[in-house]
Amino acid sequence: DDYQKIRERIHNHAMNDPIVRDMGYTVNASIGIAECIITGYEKLDDLIHDADVRMYEDKQARKEGRS
C-alpha cells in the first residue's frame, strides 16, 4: 500500500535524525494521507476529512500492532 510506504519513510527519516538517534528518543506520529485528484474533491473539508480518517485508522493499527 502506497500510504503505508509513505508513513514508513517519514517514520524512518525521523528516527534517523541525529538528535533523535543520539539522544535515544522514540518518535511516534499518526499520519493521515488523502489522495487528491483535481476533480476528486469539491471542498477542502472533504479532503481533510479523508486524511483524518486515515490518520485514525493508522493510529488504531499501531495500537493493535498492525503497522
PDB file of N, CA and C in Angstrom:
ATOM      1  N   ASP A   1       0.842  -1.179   0.000  1.00  0.00           N
ATOM      2  CA  ASP A   1       0.000   0.000   0.000  1.00  0.00           C
ATOM      3  C   ASP A   1       0.886   1.240   0.000  1.00  0.00           C
ATOM      4  N   ASP A   2       0.615   2.160  -0.899  1.00  0.00           N
ATOM      5  CA  ASP A   2       1.446   3.364  -1.021  1.00  0.00           C
ATOM      6  C   ASP A   2       1.416   4.215   0.237  1.00  0.00           C
ATOM      7  N   TYR A   3       0.249   4.286   0.894  1.00  0.00           N
ATOM      8  CA  TYR A   3       0.148   5.100   2.106  1.00  0.00           C
ATOM      9  C   TYR A   3       1.051   4.541   3.205  1.00  0.00           C
ATOM     10  N   GLN A   4       1.097   3.230   3.329  1.00  0.00           N
ATOM     11  CA  GLN A   4       1.955   2.592   4.330  1.00  0.00           C
ATOM     12  C   GLN A   4       3.426   2.887   4.032  1.00  0.00           C
ATOM     13  N   LYS A   5       3.811   2.832   2.776  1.00  0.00           N
ATOM     14  CA  LYS A   5       5.195   3.113   2.392  1.00  0.00           C
ATOM     15  C   LYS A   5       5.571   4.554   2.717  1.00  0.00           C
ATOM     16  N   ILE A   6       4.655   5.477   2.453  1.00  0.00           N
ATOM     17  CA  ILE A   6       4.920   6.883   2.765  1.00  0.00           C
ATOM     18  C   ILE A   6       5.074   7.064   4.266  1.00  0.00           C
ATOM     19  N   ARG A   7       4.172   6.454   5.052  1.00  0.00           N
ATOM     20  CA  ARG A   7       4.248   6.567   6.511  1.00  0.00           C
ATOM     21  C   ARG A   7       5.567   6.007   7.027  1.00  0.00           C
ATOM     22  N   GLU A   8       5.976   4.862   6.495  1.00  0.00           N
ATOM     23  CA  GLU A   8       7.234   4.243   6.922  1.00  0.00           C
ATOM     24  C   GLU A   8       8.429   5.116   6.565  1.00  0.00           C
ATOM     25  N   ARG A   9       8.410   5.732   5.399  1.00  0.00           N
ATOM     26  CA  ARG A   9       9.523   6.611   5.003  1.00  0.00           C
ATOM     27  C   ARG A   9       9.636   7.806   5.941  1.00  0.00           C
ATOM     28  N   ILE A  10       8.497   8.407   6.291  1.00  0.00           N
ATOM     29  CA  ILE A  10       8.516   9.549   7.211  1.00  0.00           C
ATOM     30  C   ILE A  10       9.023   9.110   8.578  1.00  0.00           C
ATOM     31  N   HIS A  11       8.529   7.974   9.071  1.00  0.00           N
ATOM     32  CA  HIS A  11       8.967   7.465  10.376  1.00  0.00           C
ATOM     33  C   HIS A  11      10.464   7.158  10.371  1.00  0.00           C
ATOM     34  N   ASN A  12      10.939   6.474   9.350  1.00  0.00           N
ATOM     35  CA  ASN A  12      12.360   6.130   9.268  1.00  0.00           C
ATOM     36  C   ASN A  12      13.229   7.375   9.195  1.00  0.00           C
ATOM     37  N   HIS A  13      12.780   8.366   8.453  1.00  0.00           N
ATOM     38  CA  HIS A  13      13.548   9.618   8.364  1.00  0.00           C
ATOM     39  C   HIS A  13      13.639  10.278   9.741  1.00  0.00           C
ATOM     40  N   ALA A  14      12.515  10.318  10.456  1.00  0.00           N
ATOM     41  CA  ALA A  14      12.511  10.935  11.784  1.00  0.00           C
ATOM     42  C   ALA A  14      13.408  10.164  12.745  1.00  0.00           C
ATOM     43  N   MET A  15      13.354   8.837  12.702  1.00  0.00           N
ATOM     44  CA  MET A  15      14.159   8.024  13.614  1.00  0.00           C
ATOM     45  C   MET A  15      15.650   8.094  13.296  1.00  0.00           C
ATOM     46  N   ASN A  16      16.008   8.440  12.070  1.00  0.00           N
ATOM     47  CA  ASN A  16      17.412   8.540  11.692  1.00  0.00           C
ATOM     48  C   ASN A  16      17.970   9.944  11.843  1.00  0.00           C
ATOM     49  N   ASP A  17      17.150  10.868  12.321  1.00  0.00           N
ATOM     50  CA  ASP A  17      17.640  12.212  12.605  1.00  0.00           C
ATOM     51  C   ASP A  17      18.704  12.090  13.703  1.00  0.00           C
ATOM     52  N   PRO A  18      19.853  12.759  13.532  1.00  0.00           N
ATOM     53  CA  PRO A  18      20.942  12.619  14.519  1.00  0.00           C
ATOM     54  C   PRO A  18      20.523  12.936  15.954  1.00  0.00           C
ATOM     55  N   ILE A  19      19.710  13.943  16.147  1.00  0.00           N
ATOM     56  CA  ILE A  19      19.290  14.300  17.510  1.00  0.00           C
ATOM     57  C   ILE A  19      18.441  13.185  18.103  1.00  0.00           C
ATOM     58  N   VAL A  20      17.497  12.685  17.322  1.00  0.00           N
ATOM     59  CA  VAL A  20      16.629  11.610  17.801  1.00  0.00           C
ATOM     60  C   VAL A  20      17.453  10.367  18.085  1.00  0.00           C
ATOM     61  N   ARG A  21      18.305   9.999  17.154  1.00  0.00           N
ATOM     62  CA  ARG A  21      19.111   8.780  17.281  1.00  0.00           C
ATOM     63  C   ARG A  21      20.090   8.885  18.455  1.00  0.00           C
ATOM     64  N   ASP A  22      20.816   9.989  18.522  1.00  0.00           N
ATOM     65  CA  ASP A  22      21.851  10.126  19.547  1.00  0.00           C
ATOM     66  C   ASP A  22      21.290  10.289  20.959  1.00  0.00           C
ATOM     67  N   MET A  23      20.113  10.880  21.067  1.00  0.00           N
ATOM     68  CA  MET A  23      19.513  11.088  22.387  1.00  0.00           C
ATOM     69  C   MET A  23      18.676   9.891  22.817  1.00  0.00           C
ATOM     70  N   GLY A  24      18.477   8.940  21.924  1.00  0.00           N
ATOM     71  CA  GLY A  24      17.718   7.751  22.272  1.00  0.00           C
ATOM     72  C   GLY A  24      16.213   7.969  22.311  1.00  0.00           C
ATOM     73  N   TYR A  25      15.758   9.025  21.657  1.00  0.00           N
ATOM     74  CA  TYR A  25      14.324   9.294  21.619  1.00  0.00           C
ATOM     75  C   TYR A  25      13.614   8.301  20.703  1.00  0.00           C
ATOM     76  N   THR A  26      12.330   8.131  20.944  1.00  0.00           N
ATOM     77  CA  THR A  26      11.462   7.373  20.052  1.00  0.00           C
ATOM     78  C   THR A  26      10.437   8.342  19.499  1.00  0.00           C
ATOM     79  N   VAL A  27      10.253   8.300  18.201  1.00  0.00           N
ATOM     80  CA  VAL A  27       9.302   9.193  17.553  1.00  0.00           C
ATOM     81  C   VAL A  27       8.102   8.382  17.090  1.00  0.00           C
ATOM     82  N   ASN A  28       6.911   8.826  17.471  1.00  0.00           N
ATOM     83  CA  ASN A  28       5.675   8.235  17.005  1.00  0.00           C
ATOM     84  C   ASN A  28       4.807   9.344  16.442  1.00  0.00           C
ATOM     85  N   ALA A  29       4.104   9.043  15.389  1.00  0.00           N
ATOM     86  CA  ALA A  29       3.187  10.015  14.801  1.00  0.00           C
ATOM     87  C   ALA A  29       2.056   9.270  14.121  1.00  0.00           C
ATOM     88  N   SER A  30       0.885   9.845  14.197  1.00  0.00           N
ATOM     89  CA  SER A  30      -0.250   9.336  13.427  1.00  0.00           C
ATOM     90  C   SER A  30      -0.361  10.214  12.195  1.00  0.00           C
ATOM     91  N   ILE A  31      -0.370   9.587  11.054  1.00  0.00           N
ATOM     92  CA  ILE A  31      -0.322  10.320   9.800  1.00  0.00           C
ATOM     93  C   ILE A  31      -1.545   9.963   8.972  1.00  0.00           C
ATOM     94  N   GLY A  32      -2.247  10.978   8.532  1.00  0.00           N
ATOM     95  CA  GLY A  32      -3.378  10.774   7.637  1.00  0.00           C
ATOM     96  C   GLY A  32      -3.034  11.296   6.256  1.00  0.00           C
ATOM     97  N   ILE A  33      -3.155  10.458   5.259  1.00  0.00           N
ATOM     98  CA  ILE A  33      -2.816  10.837   3.891  1.00  0.00           C
ATOM     99  C   ILE A  33      -4.051  10.638   3.031  1.00  0.00           C
ATOM    100  N   ALA A  34      -4.386  11.656   2.283  1.00  0.00           N
ATOM    101  CA  ALA A  34      -5.511  11.550   1.362  1.00  0.00           C
ATOM    102  C   ALA A  34      -5.041  11.963  -0.026  1.00  0.00           C
ATOM    103  N   GLU A  35      -5.426  11.204  -0.989  1.00  0.00           N
ATOM    104  CA  GLU A  35      -5.078  11.494  -2.373  1.00  0.00           C
ATOM    105  C   GLU A  35      -6.082  12.497  -2.932  1.00  0.00           C
ATOM    106  N   CYS A  36      -5.581  13.482  -3.628  1.00  0.00           N
ATOM    107  CA  CYS A  36      -6.466  14.495  -4.187  1.00  0.00           C
ATOM    108  C   CYS A  36      -6.271  14.565  -5.694  1.00  0.00           C
ATOM    109  N   ILE A  37      -7.243  14.066  -6.402  1.00  0.00           N
ATOM    110  CA  ILE A  37      -7.264  14.228  -7.841  1.00  0.00           C
ATOM    111  C   ILE A  37      -8.013  15.535  -8.089  1.00  0.00           C
ATOM    112  N   ILE A  38      -7.558  16.316  -9.010  1.00  0.00           N
ATOM    113  CA  ILE A  38      -8.093  17.667  -9.179  1.00  0.00           C
ATOM    114  C   ILE A  38      -9.617  17.708  -9.135  1.00  0.00           C
ATOM    115  N   THR A  39     -10.273  16.762  -9.748  1.00  0.00           N
ATOM    116  CA  THR A  39     -11.732  16.773  -9.739  1.00  0.00           C
ATOM    117  C   THR A  39     -12.310  15.896  -8.636  1.00  0.00           C
ATOM    118  N   GLY A  40     -11.459  15.322  -7.772  1.00  0.00           N
ATOM    119  CA  GLY A  40     -11.922  14.377  -6.762  1.00  0.00           C
ATOM    120  C   GLY A  40     -12.617  15.004  -5.573  1.00  0.00           C
ATOM    121  N   TYR A  41     -12.301  16.223  -5.225  1.00  0.00           N
ATOM    122  CA  TYR A  41     -12.886  16.874  -4.060  1.00  0.00           C
ATOM    123  C   TYR A  41     -13.405  18.241  -4.466  1.00  0.00           C
ATOM    124  N   GLU A  42     -14.623  18.513  -4.056  1.00  0.00           N
ATOM    125  CA  GLU A  42     -15.175  19.839  -4.309  1.00  0.00           C
ATOM    126  C   GLU A  42     -14.845  20.790  -3.174  1.00  0.00           C
ATOM    127  N   LYS A  43     -14.654  20.226  -1.970  1.00  0.00           N
ATOM    128  CA  LYS A  43     -14.385  21.051  -0.798  1.00  0.00           C
ATOM    129  C   LYS A  43     -13.111  20.578  -0.114  1.00  0.00           C
ATOM    130  N   LEU A  44     -12.332  21.523   0.373  1.00  0.00           N
ATOM    131  CA  LEU A  44     -11.123  21.194   1.124  1.00  0.00           C
ATOM    132  C   LEU A  44     -11.483  20.391   2.371  1.00  0.00           C
ATOM    133  N   ASP A  45     -12.611  20.697   2.983  1.00  0.00           N
ATOM    134  CA  ASP A  45     -13.039  19.963   4.183  1.00  0.00           C
ATOM    135  C   ASP A  45     -13.176  18.465   3.906  1.00  0.00           C
ATOM    136  N   ASP A  46     -13.620  18.102   2.710  1.00  0.00           N
ATOM    137  CA  ASP A  46     -13.760  16.686   2.360  1.00  0.00           C
ATOM    138  C   ASP A  46     -12.393  16.003   2.286  1.00  0.00           C
ATOM    139  N   LEU A  47     -11.408  16.685   1.720  1.00  0.00           N
ATOM    140  CA  LEU A  47     -10.043  16.155   1.652  1.00  0.00           C
ATOM    141  C   LEU A  47      -9.471  15.986   3.056  1.00  0.00           C
ATOM    142  N   ILE A  48      -9.656  17.001   3.887  1.00  0.00           N
ATOM    143  CA  ILE A  48      -9.145  16.936   5.260  1.00  0.00           C
ATOM    144  C   ILE A  48      -9.843  15.808   6.029  1.00  0.00           C
ATOM    145  N   HIS A  49     -11.130  15.650   5.823  1.00  0.00           N
ATOM    146  CA  HIS A  49     -11.864  14.563   6.473  1.00  0.00           C
ATOM    147  C   HIS A  49     -11.265  13.205   6.108  1.00  0.00           C
ATOM    148  N   ASP A  50     -10.994  12.978   4.819  1.00  0.00           N
ATOM    149  CA  ASP A  50     -10.413  11.699   4.394  1.00  0.00           C
ATOM    150  C   ASP A  50      -9.033  11.484   5.005  1.00  0.00           C
ATOM    151  N   ALA A  51      -8.239  12.552   5.097  1.00  0.00           N
ATOM    152  CA  ALA A  51      -6.920  12.438   5.732  1.00  0.00           C
ATOM    153  C   ALA A  51      -7.068  12.109   7.212  1.00  0.00           C
ATOM    154  N   ASP A  52      -8.030  12.735   7.885  1.00  0.00           N
ATOM    155  CA  ASP A  52      -8.275  12.450   9.307  1.00  0.00           C
ATOM    156  C   ASP A  52      -8.686  10.995   9.518  1.00  0.00           C
ATOM    157  N   VAL A  53      -9.565  10.495   8.660  1.00  0.00           N
ATOM    158  CA  VAL A  53      -9.996   9.101   8.769  1.00  0.00           C
ATOM    159  C   VAL A  53      -8.792   8.182   8.655  1.00  0.00           C
ATOM    160  N   ARG A  54      -7.924   8.423   7.688  1.00  0.00           N
ATOM    161  CA  ARG A  54      -6.744   7.570   7.519  1.00  0.00           C
ATOM    162  C   ARG A  54      -5.788   7.704   8.696  1.00  0.00           C
ATOM    163  N   MET A  55      -5.694   8.908   9.276  1.00  0.00           N
ATOM    164  CA  MET A  55      -4.822   9.094  10.436  1.00  0.00           C
ATOM    165  C   MET A  55      -5.313   8.241  11.601  1.00  0.00           C
ATOM    166  N   TYR A  56      -6.620   8.258  11.862  1.00  0.00           N
ATOM    167  CA  TYR A  56      -7.153   7.466  12.971  1.00  0.00           C
ATOM    168  C   TYR A  56      -7.069   5.970  12.684  1.00  0.00           C
ATOM    169  N   GLU A  57      -7.204   5.573  11.431  1.00  0.00           N
ATOM    170  CA  GLU A  57      -7.014   4.162  11.064  1.00  0.00           C
ATOM    171  C   GLU A  57      -5.570   3.747  11.323  1.00  0.00           C
ATOM    172  N   ASP A  58      -4.621   4.628  10.980  1.00  0.00           N
ATOM    173  CA  ASP A  58      -3.201   4.354  11.210  1.00  0.00           C
ATOM    174  C   ASP A  58      -2.919   4.249  12.704  1.00  0.00           C
ATOM    175  N   LYS A  59      -3.486   5.158  13.480  1.00  0.00           N
ATOM    176  CA  LYS A  59      -3.286   5.147  14.933  1.00  0.00           C
ATOM    177  C   LYS A  59      -3.826   3.847  15.537  1.00  0.00           C
ATOM    178  N   GLN A  60      -5.028   3.429  15.107  1.00  0.00           N
ATOM    179  CA  GLN A  60      -5.630   2.206  15.622  1.00  0.00           C
ATOM    180  C   GLN A  60      -4.807   0.980  15.221  1.00  0.00           C
ATOM    181  N   ALA A  61      -4.309   0.974  13.988  1.00  0.00           N
ATOM    182  CA  ALA A  61      -3.491  -0.149  13.523  1.00  0.00           C
ATOM    183  C   ALA A  61      -2.220  -0.268  14.360  1.00  0.00           C
ATOM    184  N   ARG A  62      -1.608   0.854  14.696  1.00  0.00           N
ATOM    185  CA  ARG A  62      -0.396   0.811  15.530  1.00  0.00           C
ATOM    186  C   ARG A  62      -0.708   0.294  16.924  1.00  0.00           C
ATOM    187  N   LYS A  63      -1.860   0.690  17.478  1.00  0.00           N
ATOM    188  CA  LYS A  63      -2.255   0.199  18.797  1.00  0.00           C
ATOM    189  C   LYS A  63      -2.465  -1.301  18.783  1.00  0.00           C
ATOM    190  N   GLU A  64      -2.957  -1.808  17.653  1.00  0.00           N
ATOM    191  CA  GLU A  64      -3.219  -3.243  17.522  1.00  0.00           C
ATOM    192  C   GLU A  64      -2.010  -3.999  16.994  1.00  0.00           C
ATOM    193  N   GLY A  65      -0.894  -3.285  16.783  1.00  0.00           N
ATOM    194  CA  GLY A  65       0.334  -3.921  16.320  1.00  0.00           C
ATOM    195  C   GLY A  65       0.332  -4.325  14.867  1.00  0.00           C
ATOM    196  N   ARG A  66      -0.468  -3.636  14.049  1.00  0.00           N
ATOM    197  CA  ARG A  66      -0.564  -3.988  12.633  1.00  0.00           C
ATOM    198  C   ARG A  66       0.286  -3.098  11.750  1.00  0.00           C
ATOM    199  N   SER A  67       1.101  -2.216  12.286  1.00  0.00           N
ATOM    200  CA  SER A  67       1.880  -1.326  11.416  1.00  0.00           C
ATOM    201  C   SER A  67       3.282  -1.834  11.219  1.00  0.00           C
TER     202      SER A  67
END
